[in-house]
């Protein structure tokens, strides 16, 4: 098979329920003077709009919307975006810029080195396209997972999702490294948000001659509340997911081949 699998990181490779999402809630609470703290459902609803993959921007948007609900005009608020980012990072990375001591240090991993080795053994190329910063993504992939210089396109490298440019950049790098045939590889993009699924939809539009498949993953905070699983799964499917799975390690070479066979029938 000629396949490239590209992974999102947050909610797919690591559980960010008590790190990124917690830092977002802390930041909104700080900048609304302790009055408003978004719930997990609030955050899911915002991300479900498909435009708020960047948690710094999401924090700012929550702050704007809170003050608008109090009758203020966002144009007159003069929010300092850099202060918002700085506060967010003080919670997420911590107070020590060299030896991070923030929420990132305790993120549970959702995959392991053996999983990626199994893809390589099946001659499946893989890489990462994430809205996380390069430092944050590299910390998880290299220091925590033990991957050696994985192909990674992060926040600093490409426009944010749902723009597929970063996805294409990963694919181009992997094609140069691992070209195994003259076939144009099928792209699998694996993510946990509506924006991730929209990224694949946009990739299909921009590169219609390449087959692109969207795999939705249910993030841990949704799996922890079974009553929310059906609606979250439906939102991913409506946004373009070809398959929704509970955990990244379910996406084995066998399942990849199964999804490919179904795609061949429909293509």
Backbone as CSV, one residue per row, in Angstrom:
resi,resn,N_x,N_y,N_z,CA_x,CA_y,CA_z,C_x,C_y,C_z
1,UNK,0.852,-1.187,0.000,0.000,0.000,0.000,0.886,1.234,0.000
2,UNK,0.401,2.304,-0.616,1.129,3.571,-0.626,0.336,4.565,0.202
3,UNK,0.743,4.701,1.472,-0.041,5.476,2.431,0.871,6.360,3.263
4,UNK,0.400,7.566,3.516,1.047,8.464,4.476,0.015,8.812,5.544
5,UNK,0.370,8.609,6.800,-0.513,8.958,7.905,0.072,10.170,8.629
6,UNK,-0.721,11.207,8.746,-0.301,12.426,9.437,-1.199,12.601,10.656
7,UNK,-0.575,12.862,11.786,-1.300,12.953,13.045,-1.341,14.379,13.576
8,UNK,-2.500,14.778,14.087,-2.560,15.893,15.008,-1.934,15.400,16.318
9,UNK,-1.656,16.295,17.241,-1.019,15.880,18.495,-1.957,16.023,19.692
10,UNK,-2.529,17.195,19.885,-3.340,17.450,21.077,-4.660,16.699,21.003
11,UNK,-4.924,15.869,22.020,-6.128,15.058,22.031,-6.000,13.778,21.246
12,UNK,-4.882,13.614,20.540,-4.643,12.423,19.720,-3.424,11.655,20.248
13,UNK,-2.307,12.364,20.393,-1.076,11.760,20.896,-0.934,11.988,22.397
14,UNK,-1.507,13.077,22.887,-1.462,13.369,24.322,-2.807,13.884,24.786
15,UNK,-3.111,13.625,26.044,-4.338,14.105,26.666,-4.087,15.512,27.185
16,UNK,-4.803,16.485,26.625,-4.587,17.884,27.007,-5.722,18.440,27.867
17,UNK,-6.560,17.531,28.399,-7.693,17.976,29.196,-7.292,18.769,30.430
18,UNK,-6.155,18.394,31.029,-5.674,19.089,32.218,-4.412,19.905,31.927
19,UNK,-4.205,20.244,30.664,-3.037,21.069,30.324,-3.469,22.226,29.431
20,UNK,-3.541,22.035,28.132,-3.965,23.118,27.246,-5.354,23.637,27.621
21,UNK,-6.286,22.721,27.782,-7.663,23.141,28.066,-7.761,23.784,29.440
22,UNK,-6.998,23.283,30.394,-6.979,23.888,31.731,-6.346,25.277,31.685
23,UNK,-5.257,25.415,30.915,-4.609,26.726,30.774,-5.544,27.723,30.097
24,UNK,-6.309,27.242,29.124,-7.286,28.107,28.460,-8.307,28.620,29.472
25,UNK,-8.861,27.707,30.267,-9.863,28.110,31.254,-9.263,29.060,32.286
26,UNK,-8.024,28.773,32.741,-7.342,29.665,33.688,-7.206,31.068,33.116
27,UNK,-6.835,31.125,31.833,-6.581,32.416,31.188,-7.864,33.230,31.069
28,UNK,-8.930,32.576,30.646,-10.205,33.278,30.531,-10.650,33.783,31.904
29,UNK,-10.508,32.950,32.904,-10.885,33.352,34.264,-10.064,34.558,34.722
30,UNK,-8.759,34.540,34.432,-7.879,35.638,34.836,-8.296,36.953,34.188
31,UNK,-8.603,36.909,32.885,-8.874,38.139,32.147,-10.339,38.560,32.193
32,UNK,-11.173,37.769,32.868,-12.543,38.220,33.150,-12.685,38.500,34.646
33,UNK,-11.538,38.777,35.267,-11.516,39.171,36.683,-12.130,38.123,37.613
34,UNK,-11.901,36.844,37.237,-12.355,35.746,38.079,-13.838,35.452,38.008
35,UNK,-14.539,36.084,37.088,-15.993,35.928,37.022,-16.415,34.742,36.158
36,UNK,-15.719,34.500,35.044,-16.154,33.470,34.104,-15.029,32.484,33.829
37,UNK,-15.331,31.196,33.979,-14.404,30.123,33.641,-15.136,29.158,32.714
38,UNK,-14.714,29.036,31.466,-15.425,28.149,30.539,-15.343,26.692,30.970
39,UNK,-16.437,25.976,30.809,-16.488,24.554,31.118,-15.932,23.756,29.935
40,UNK,-15.764,22.451,30.150,-15.308,21.578,29.063,-16.288,21.625,27.897
41,UNK,-17.588,21.698,28.205,-18.595,21.771,27.140,-18.494,23.094,26.396
42,UNK,-18.253,24.188,27.130,-18.058,25.487,26.481,-16.904,25.422,25.484
43,UNK,-15.811,24.805,25.901,-14.621,24.722,25.040,-14.911,23.852,23.819
44,UNK,-15.601,22.731,24.028,-15.963,21.866,22.900,-16.859,22.613,21.913
45,UNK,-17.800,23.385,22.446,-18.714,24.125,21.560,-17.954,25.162,20.738
46,UNK,-16.994,25.837,21.367,-16.200,26.821,20.622,-15.397,26.134,19.526
47,UNK,-14.720,25.037,19.885,-13.925,24.332,18.887,-14.806,23.702,17.817
48,UNK,-16.051,23.380,18.194,-16.978,22.811,17.226,-17.375,23.782,16.128
49,UNK,-17.095,25.068,16.358,-17.358,26.059,15.306,-16.371,25.920,14.154
50,UNK,-15.237,25.250,14.416,-14.276,24.965,13.355,-13.234,26.022,13.098
51,UNK,-13.238,27.107,13.889,-12.319,28.216,13.617,-11.356,28.510,14.759
52,UNK,-11.389,27.710,15.823,-10.636,28.055,17.021,-9.697,26.928,17.424
53,UNK,-8.847,26.511,16.481,-7.874,25.467,16.783,-6.747,25.991,17.669
54,UNK,-6.441,27.289,17.550,-5.391,27.920,18.347,-5.973,28.307,19.713
55,UNK,-5.431,27.695,20.783,-5.996,27.930,22.116,-5.710,29.328,22.650
56,UNK,-4.673,29.995,22.171,-4.456,31.395,22.545,-5.583,32.254,21.985
57,UNK,-5.879,32.038,20.712,-6.955,32.797,20.083,-8.306,32.413,20.674
58,UNK,-8.454,31.124,21.007,-9.686,30.686,21.642,-9.897,31.355,22.989
59,UNK,-8.806,31.496,23.760,-8.890,32.190,25.051,-9.370,33.620,24.852
60,UNK,-8.760,34.291,23.878,-9.129,35.678,23.610,-10.597,35.784,23.193
61,UNK,-11.039,34.834,22.362,-12.419,34.873,21.897,-13.402,34.693,23.045
62,UNK,-13.093,33.778,23.966,-13.946,33.609,25.143,-14.032,34.910,25.945
63,UNK,-12.899,35.575,26.103,-12.874,36.831,26.870,-13.735,37.889,26.182
64,UNK,-13.554,38.003,24.861,-14.384,38.947,24.108,-15.874,38.640,24.308
65,UNK,-16.237,37.378,24.153,-17.649,37.014,24.219,-18.221,37.245,25.617
66,UNK,-17.414,37.029,26.634,-17.915,37.296,27.989,-18.267,38.774,28.134
67,UNK,-17.337,39.643,27.756,-17.595,41.072,27.936,-18.714,41.556,27.018
68,UNK,-18.839,40.947,25.837,-19.974,41.284,24.976,-21.290,40.905,25.644
69,UNK,-21.279,39.771,26.373,-22.502,39.358,27.077,-22.874,40.339,28.192
70,UNK,-21.892,41.143,28.600,-22.124,42.162,29.625,-22.424,43.527,29.014
71,UNK,-22.636,43.525,27.687,-23.032,44.752,27.020,-21.900,45.607,26.495
72,UNK,-20.657,45.086,26.520,-19.528,45.868,26.036,-19.229,45.530,24.576
73,UNK,-18.587,46.448,23.902,-18.216,46.296,22.498,-16.774,45.819,22.414
74,UNK,-16.540,44.725,21.688,-15.178,44.185,21.644,-14.189,45.180,21.035
75,UNK,-14.638,46.030,20.173,-13.745,47.005,19.546,-13.205,48.010,20.553
76,UNK,-13.899,48.130,21.685,-13.490,49.105,22.698,-12.757,48.468,23.879
77,UNK,-12.557,47.142,23.847,-11.971,46.459,24.998,-10.453,46.581,25.067
78,UNK,-9.808,46.698,23.911,-8.350,46.831,23.862,-7.636,45.689,24.597
79,UNK,-8.057,44.456,24.317,-7.377,43.311,24.919,-5.948,43.223,24.390
80,UNK,-5.020,42.919,25.274,-3.614,42.772,24.903,-3.345,41.292,24.631
81,UNK,-3.302,40.931,23.356,-3.138,39.522,22.970,-1.838,38.945,23.520
82,UNK,-0.770,39.713,23.498,0.512,39.203,23.989,0.450,38.896,25.482
83,UNK,-0.289,39.699,26.243,-0.450,39.409,27.670,-1.253,38.128,27.873
84,UNK,-2.251,37.924,27.028,-3.049,36.698,27.104,-2.166,35.488,26.836
85,UNK,-1.359,35.564,25.780,-0.459,34.451,25.437,0.528,34.203,26.564
86,UNK,1.104,35.275,27.107,2.101,35.137,28.170,1.504,34.464,29.402
87,UNK,0.304,34.853,29.779,-0.328,34.238,30.947,-0.628,32.772,30.665
88,UNK,-1.173,32.491,29.490,-1.470,31.114,29.095,-0.206,30.258,29.210
89,UNK,0.894,30.740,28.653,2.136,29.972,28.666,2.688,29.797,30.078
90,UNK,2.449,30.772,30.960,2.920,30.640,32.341,2.222,29.493,33.047
91,UNK,1.029,29.157,32.608,0.303,28.024,33.167,0.670,26.727,32.449
92,UNK,0.746,26.808,31.116,0.975,25.588,30.344,2.438,25.126,30.427
93,UNK,3.373,26.003,30.084,4.788,25.636,30.164,5.333,25.795,31.580
94,UNK,4.820,26.785,32.296,5.263,27.017,33.657,6.054,28.304,33.785
95,UNK,6.649,28.484,34.936,7.345,29.730,35.253,8.837,29.688,34.970
96,UNK,9.368,28.499,34.669,10.793,28.356,34.357,10.934,28.160,32.851
97,UNK,11.517,29.123,32.127,11.587,29.016,30.671,12.548,27.939,30.173
98,UNK,13.412,27.445,31.032,14.384,26.421,30.625,13.898,25.031,31.020
99,UNK,13.623,24.863,32.282,13.107,23.587,32.781,11.614,23.742,33.054
100,UNK,10.817,23.397,32.051,9.383,23.628,32.140,8.795,22.945,33.364
101,UNK,7.892,23.639,34.050,7.293,23.104,35.265,5.780,23.318,35.301
102,UNK,5.187,23.496,34.119,3.756,23.738,34.030,2.956,22.480,33.761
103,UNK,1.735,22.691,33.311,0.807,21.581,33.084,1.332,20.576,32.059
104,UNK,2.170,21.026,31.133,2.682,20.138,30.092,3.425,18.937,30.666
105,UNK,3.997,19.097,31.843,4.830,18.037,32.424,4.025,16.802,32.813
106,UNK,2.720,16.951,32.943,1.894,15.842,33.434,0.865,15.357,32.415
107,UNK,1.103,15.623,31.135,0.152,15.192,30.117,0.247,13.684,29.882
108,UNK,-0.847,12.939,30.074,-0.830,11.506,29.767,-0.636,11.278,28.261
109,UNK,0.180,10.297,27.918,0.387,9.948,26.515,-0.698,8.983,26.058
110,UNK,-1.111,9.118,24.807,-2.163,8.287,24.237,-1.625,7.306,23.199
111,UNK,-0.307,7.318,22.976,0.341,6.396,22.048,1.713,6.069,22.621
112,UNK,2.409,5.153,21.986,3.749,4.791,22.448,4.658,4.540,21.249
113,UNK,5.922,4.369,21.537,6.913,4.188,20.471,6.623,2.939,19.648
114,UNK,6.155,1.897,20.304,5.877,0.640,19.606,4.806,0.825,18.531
115,UNK,3.850,1.700,18.791,2.800,1.934,17.796,3.396,2.489,16.504
116,UNK,4.249,3.476,16.621,4.843,4.068,15.413,5.799,3.094,14.728
117,UNK,6.472,2.273,15.508,7.328,1.243,14.917,6.501,0.243,14.107
118,UNK,5.268,-0.029,14.565,4.418,-0.966,13.830,4.001,-0.390,12.476
119,UNK,3.793,0.918,12.418,3.476,1.547,11.128,4.673,1.480,10.191
120,UNK,5.840,1.784,10.731,7.059,1.729,9.914,7.283,0.317,9.382
121,UNK,7.062,-0.692,10.222,7.258,-2.086,9.801,6.314,-2.460,8.666
122,UNK,5.138,-1.797,8.615,4.165,-2.051,7.551,4.399,-1.154,6.339
123,UNK,5.535,-0.439,6.332,5.909,0.477,5.249,4.903,1.615,5.090
124,UNK,4.375,2.059,6.212,3.483,3.217,6.237,4.277,4.404,6.763
125,UNK,4.378,5.451,5.980,5.098,6.651,6.403,4.194,7.494,7.294
126,UNK,4.780,8.195,8.255,3.975,8.974,9.189,4.709,10.235,9.627
127,UNK,3.905,11.231,10.021,4.451,12.495,10.502,3.365,13.241,11.259
128,UNK,3.620,14.521,11.565,2.732,15.271,12.450,2.479,16.677,11.912
129,UNK,1.220,17.085,11.957,0.816,18.466,11.667,-0.058,18.920,12.817
130,UNK,0.440,19.897,13.575,-0.233,20.306,14.807,-0.267,21.813,14.942
131,UNK,-1.311,22.288,15.618,-1.383,23.704,15.954,-0.598,24.052,17.205
132,UNK,0.033,23.069,17.829,0.884,23.334,18.989,2.166,24.031,18.549
133,UNK,2.816,24.708,19.485,4.102,25.313,19.153,5.132,24.222,18.911
134,UNK,6.188,24.561,18.209,7.230,23.589,17.909,7.867,23.051,19.192
135,UNK,8.057,23.947,20.177,8.652,23.516,21.430,7.784,22.531,22.172
136,UNK,6.492,22.824,22.254,5.558,21.949,22.951,5.429,20.600,22.245
137,UNK,5.280,20.634,20.916,5.144,19.393,20.154,6.412,18.554,20.234
138,UNK,7.562,19.201,20.089,8.824,18.481,20.163,9.061,17.855,21.522
139,UNK,8.653,18.542,22.572,8.789,18.029,23.937,8.076,16.680,24.072
140,UNK,6.862,16.619,23.552,6.082,15.382,23.655,6.628,14.294,22.736
141,UNK,6.901,14.651,21.484,7.294,13.635,20.504,8.682,13.068,20.770
142,UNK,9.617,13.920,21.117,10.992,13.458,21.268,11.338,13.098,22.714
143,UNK,11.043,13.993,23.649,11.413,13.725,25.040,10.519,12.678,25.692
144,UNK,9.216,12.762,25.435,8.294,11.851,26.118,8.097,10.544,25.349
145,UNK,7.894,10.635,24.030,7.645,9.428,23.244,8.927,8.735,22.785
146,UNK,9.994,9.504,22.661,11.256,8.919,22.229,11.419,8.799,20.726
147,UNK,10.637,9.575,19.944,10.792,9.552,18.491,12.039,10.337,18.102
148,UNK,12.709,9.886,17.064,13.958,10.509,16.613,13.697,11.424,15.414
149,UNK,13.734,12.717,15.640,13.570,13.725,14.597,12.378,13.433,13.677
150,UNK,11.199,13.298,14.252,10.025,13.044,13.412,9.717,14.242,12.520
151,UNK,9.094,13.981,11.386,8.639,15.067,10.514,7.491,15.777,11.227
152,UNK,7.663,17.076,11.434,6.694,17.852,12.209,6.510,19.232,11.591
153,UNK,5.280,19.593,11.351,4.912,20.961,10.994,4.044,21.481,12.131
154,UNK,4.521,22.543,12.786,3.855,23.082,13.968,3.347,24.496,13.705
155,UNK,2.897,25.134,14.765,2.268,26.449,14.659,3.115,27.453,13.888
156,UNK,4.414,27.459,14.159,5.285,28.460,13.555,5.554,28.220,12.063
157,UNK,5.205,27.028,11.579,5.633,26.614,10.246,4.609,26.820,9.144
158,UNK,3.338,26.961,9.492,2.282,26.986,8.472,1.044,27.676,9.019
159,UNK,0.141,28.079,8.127,-1.132,28.644,8.596,-1.890,27.635,9.451
160,UNK,-2.727,28.139,10.324,-3.499,27.262,11.195,-4.577,26.500,10.453
161,UNK,-4.995,25.399,11.029,-6.097,24.623,10.470,-7.392,25.440,10.575
162,UNK,-8.280,25.284,9.602,-8.393,24.200,8.622,-7.656,24.417,7.295
163,UNK,-6.724,25.352,7.239,-5.892,25.489,6.043,-5.018,24.239,5.938
164,UNK,-5.029,23.534,4.802,-4.286,22.278,4.683,-2.819,22.432,4.285
165,UNK,-2.313,23.667,4.214,-0.935,23.842,3.753,0.053,23.054,4.608
166,UNK,-0.117,23.084,5.934,0.796,22.338,6.806,0.724,20.849,6.565
167,UNK,-0.463,20.344,6.289,-0.631,18.926,5.960,0.149,18.584,4.704
168,UNK,0.038,19.422,3.681,0.769,19.184,2.439,2.283,19.244,2.668
169,UNK,2.729,20.116,3.557,4.160,20.235,3.840,4.708,18.949,4.459
170,UNK,3.941,18.362,5.381,4.355,17.079,5.964,4.435,16.011,4.879
171,UNK,3.401,15.948,4.060,3.346,14.941,3.003,4.533,15.076,2.052
172,UNK,4.847,16.300,1.667,5.970,16.530,0.754,7.276,16.020,1.357
173,UNK,7.510,16.332,2.637,8.731,15.868,3.293,8.794,14.347,3.347
174,UNK,7.673,13.714,3.664,7.659,12.257,3.758,7.812,11.606,2.392
175,UNK,7.242,12.201,1.364,7.406,11.653,0.016,8.869,11.686,-0.400
176,UNK,9.573,12.756,-0.044,10.991,12.859,-0.386,11.824,11.830,0.380
177,UNK,11.430,11.558,1.616,12.189,10.632,2.453,11.908,9.168,2.148
178,UNK,10.639,8.864,1.822,10.228,7.460,1.818,9.528,7.013,0.546
179,UNK,9.781,7.677,-0.559,9.077,7.272,-1.777,9.382,5.806,-2.086
180,UNK,8.305,5.003,-2.161,8.467,3.567,-2.362,7.901,3.095,-3.691
181,UNK,7.160,3.955,-4.378,6.586,3.578,-5.670,6.246,4.849,-6.417
182,UNK,5.769,4.669,-7.638,5.366,5.822,-8.436,3.924,6.236,-8.151
183,UNK,3.252,5.495,-7.266,1.875,5.834,-6.927,1.833,7.091,-6.074
184,UNK,0.786,7.880,-6.257,0.572,9.033,-5.387,-0.008,8.508,-4.082
185,UNK,0.676,8.694,-2.959,0.195,8.105,-1.704,-1.159,8.684,-1.282
186,UNK,-1.953,7.838,-0.674,-3.169,8.287,-0.018,-2.788,8.927,1.311
187,UNK,-3.412,10.062,1.623,-3.162,10.731,2.895,-4.251,10.346,3.893
188,UNK,-3.840,9.931,5.075,-4.732,9.824,6.218,-4.368,10.965,7.165
189,UNK,-5.338,11.793,7.528,-5.076,12.793,8.571,-5.929,12.448,9.775
190,UNK,-5.298,12.393,10.941,-5.936,11.909,12.156,-6.030,13.042,13.167
191,UNK,-7.246,13.423,13.535,-7.420,14.521,14.478,-8.667,14.346,15.320
192,UNK,-8.840,15.248,16.286,-9.953,15.095,17.227,-10.943,16.255,17.195
193,UNK,-10.780,17.188,16.259,-11.670,18.351,16.231,-12.301,18.539,14.856
194,UNK,-13.326,19.373,14.845,-13.978,19.738,13.583,-12.980,20.392,12.635
195,UNK,-12.099,21.246,13.171,-11.097,21.908,12.321,-10.184,20.889,11.648
196,UNK,-9.853,19.801,12.349,-9.017,18.755,11.749,-9.732,18.107,10.567
197,UNK,-11.023,17.825,10.740,-11.781,17.199,9.656,-11.939,18.167,8.480
198,UNK,-12.175,19.441,8.790,-12.280,20.439,7.725,-10.968,20.582,6.963
199,UNK,-9.854,20.336,7.636,-8.549,20.393,6.967,-8.487,19.379,5.834
200,UNK,-9.022,18.186,6.083,-9.022,17.152,5.045,-9.990,17.520,3.923
201,UNK,-11.144,18.039,4.289,-12.107,18.478,3.263,-11.464,19.520,2.355
202,UNK,-10.740,20.458,2.941,-10.072,21.488,2.136,-8.928,20.909,1.324
203,UNK,-8.251,19.899,1.865,-7.172,19.240,1.118,-7.723,18.569,-0.136
204,UNK,-8.891,17.971,-0.022,-9.512,17.319,-1.185,-9.830,18.340,-2.271
205,UNK,-10.261,19.516,-1.847,-10.594,20.563,-2.808,-9.347,21.078,-3.505
206,UNK,-8.270,21.271,-2.733,-7.053,21.861,-3.293,-6.209,20.861,-4.063
207,UNK,-6.296,19.580,-3.707,-5.555,18.546,-4.427,-6.511,17.409,-4.777
208,UNK,-7.424,17.650,-5.718,-8.472,16.665,-6.012,-7.951,15.362,-6.611
209,UNK,-6.729,15.364,-7.143,-6.185,14.143,-7.733,-5.568,13.215,-6.690
210,UNK,-5.464,13.681,-5.456,-4.924,12.844,-4.378,-6.066,12.452,-3.440
211,UNK,-6.101,11.189,-3.065,-7.123,10.731,-2.140,-6.717,11.089,-0.709
212,UNK,-7.595,11.775,0.007,-7.344,12.191,1.384,-8.454,11.653,2.276
213,UNK,-8.079,11.012,3.354,-9.030,10.354,4.248,-8.921,10.967,5.639
214,UNK,-10.074,11.288,6.236,-10.117,11.905,7.557,-10.498,10.863,8.606
215,UNK,-9.650,10.740,9.617,-9.925,9.843,10.733,-10.136,10.683,11.987
216,UNK,-11.314,10.597,12.558,-11.604,11.311,13.796,-11.284,10.440,15.002
217,UNK,-10.704,11.045,16.023,-10.396,10.352,17.271,-11.166,11.040,18.398
218,UNK,-11.805,10.263,19.234,-12.515,10.830,20.376,-11.507,11.190,21.460
219,UNK,-11.452,12.452,21.879,-10.484,12.843,22.904,-10.866,12.268,24.267
220,UNK,-9.897,12.129,25.166,-10.161,11.486,26.459,-11.282,12.119,27.268
221,UNK,-11.414,13.443,27.224,-12.458,14.063,28.053,-13.856,13.712,27.557
222,UNK,-13.978,13.331,26.296,-15.263,12.870,25.769,-15.482,11.407,26.131
223,UNK,-14.455,10.583,25.994,-14.575,9.171,26.355,-14.930,8.999,27.830
224,UNK,-14.507,9.958,28.652,-14.798,9.886,30.086,-16.269,10.149,30.392
225,UNK,-17.012,10.660,29.407,-18.440,10.948,29.589,-19.207,10.282,28.446
226,UNK,-19.522,8.984,28.598,-20.136,8.223,27.499,-21.369,8.873,26.883
227,UNK,-22.109,9.648,27.673,-23.311,10.282,27.124,-22.987,11.292,26.034
228,UNK,-21.735,11.800,26.017,-21.341,12.801,25.033,-20.731,12.189,23.764
229,UNK,-20.442,10.883,23.822,-19.767,10.237,22.692,-20.576,10.301,21.401
230,UNK,-21.877,9.965,21.403,-22.625,9.982,20.141,-22.645,11.347,19.465
231,UNK,-22.888,12.412,20.223,-22.981,13.742,19.602,-21.619,14.207,19.107
232,UNK,-20.558,13.897,19.875,-19.223,14.319,19.433,-18.817,13.547,18.181
233,UNK,-19.109,12.253,18.160,-18.805,11.449,16.971,-19.554,11.970,15.759
234,UNK,-20.821,12.313,15.964,-21.633,12.835,14.862,-21.068,14.152,14.337
235,UNK,-20.591,15.002,15.250,-20.035,16.286,14.807,-18.795,16.072,13.952
236,UNK,-17.978,15.079,14.305,-16.793,14.771,13.493,-17.197,14.208,12.127
237,UNK,-18.202,13.335,12.111,-18.658,12.764,10.846,-19.260,13.843,9.950
238,UNK,-20.052,14.717,10.535,-20.661,15.793,9.750,-19.613,16.751,9.203
239,UNK,-18.480,16.856,9.919,-17.406,17.745,9.472,-16.514,17.102,8.418
240,UNK,-16.720,15.801,8.149,-15.958,15.162,7.076,-15.224,13.892,7.433
241,UNK,-15.343,13.409,8.678,-14.617,12.196,9.067,-15.122,10.985,8.284
242,UNK,-14.185,10.171,7.802,-14.530,8.920,7.138,-14.694,7.777,8.133
243,UNK,-14.043,7.914,9.275,-14.132,6.910,10.347,-13.826,7.618,11.663
244,UNK,-14.515,7.220,12.725,-14.240,7.748,14.059,-13.824,6.588,14.955
245,UNK,-12.708,6.762,15.654,-12.189,5.720,16.531,-12.020,6.281,17.945
246,UNK,-11.881,5.369,18.905,-11.771,5.787,20.306,-10.360,6.194,20.699
247,UNK,-9.370,5.587,20.053,-7.988,5.793,20.473,-7.078,5.621,19.274
248,UNK,-6.007,6.392,19.252,-5.121,6.388,18.089,-4.544,5.006,17.784
249,UNK,-4.268,4.210,18.823,-3.636,2.912,18.569,-4.587,1.933,17.894
250,UNK,-5.890,2.297,17.785,-6.812,1.477,17.004,-6.535,1.583,15.506
251,UNK,-5.834,2.660,15.104,-5.548,2.851,13.675,-4.327,2.012,13.298
252,UNK,-4.524,0.715,13.251,-3.468,-0.234,12.912,-3.329,-0.350,11.393
253,UNK,-2.245,-0.961,10.920,-2.149,-1.215,9.475,-3.343,-1.984,8.930
254,UNK,-3.906,-2.892,9.729,-5.079,-3.656,9.285,-6.277,-2.743,9.077
255,UNK,-6.522,-1.840,10.031,-7.656,-0.920,9.890,-7.410,0.064,8.751
256,UNK,-6.180,0.517,8.592,-5.856,1.405,7.480,-6.195,0.737,6.153
257,UNK,-5.839,-0.533,6.023,-6.123,-1.272,4.788,-7.634,-1.435,4.593
258,UNK,-8.349,-1.666,5.696,-9.804,-1.802,5.612,-10.446,-0.509,5.127
259,UNK,-10.007,0.628,5.696,-10.551,1.920,5.280,-10.207,2.200,3.818
260,UNK,-9.006,1.821,3.406,-8.602,2.002,2.011,-9.499,1.198,1.073
261,UNK,-9.809,-0.037,1.440,-10.652,-0.863,0.596,-12.043,-0.257,0.440
262,UNK,-12.585,0.267,1.535,-13.887,0.926,1.455,-13.810,2.177,0.606
263,UNK,-12.704,2.911,0.713,-12.525,4.119,-0.081,-12.433,3.775,-1.565
264,UNK,-11.804,2.636,-1.883,-11.698,2.210,-3.282,-13.075,1.968,-3.879
265,UNK,-13.961,1.405,-3.071,-15.316,1.116,-3.546,-16.051,2.430,-3.837
266,UNK,-15.815,3.432,-2.987,-16.558,4.689,-3.099,-15.910,5.688,-4.035
267,UNK,-14.612,5.488,-4.325,-13.854,6.496,-5.077,-14.357,6.631,-6.505
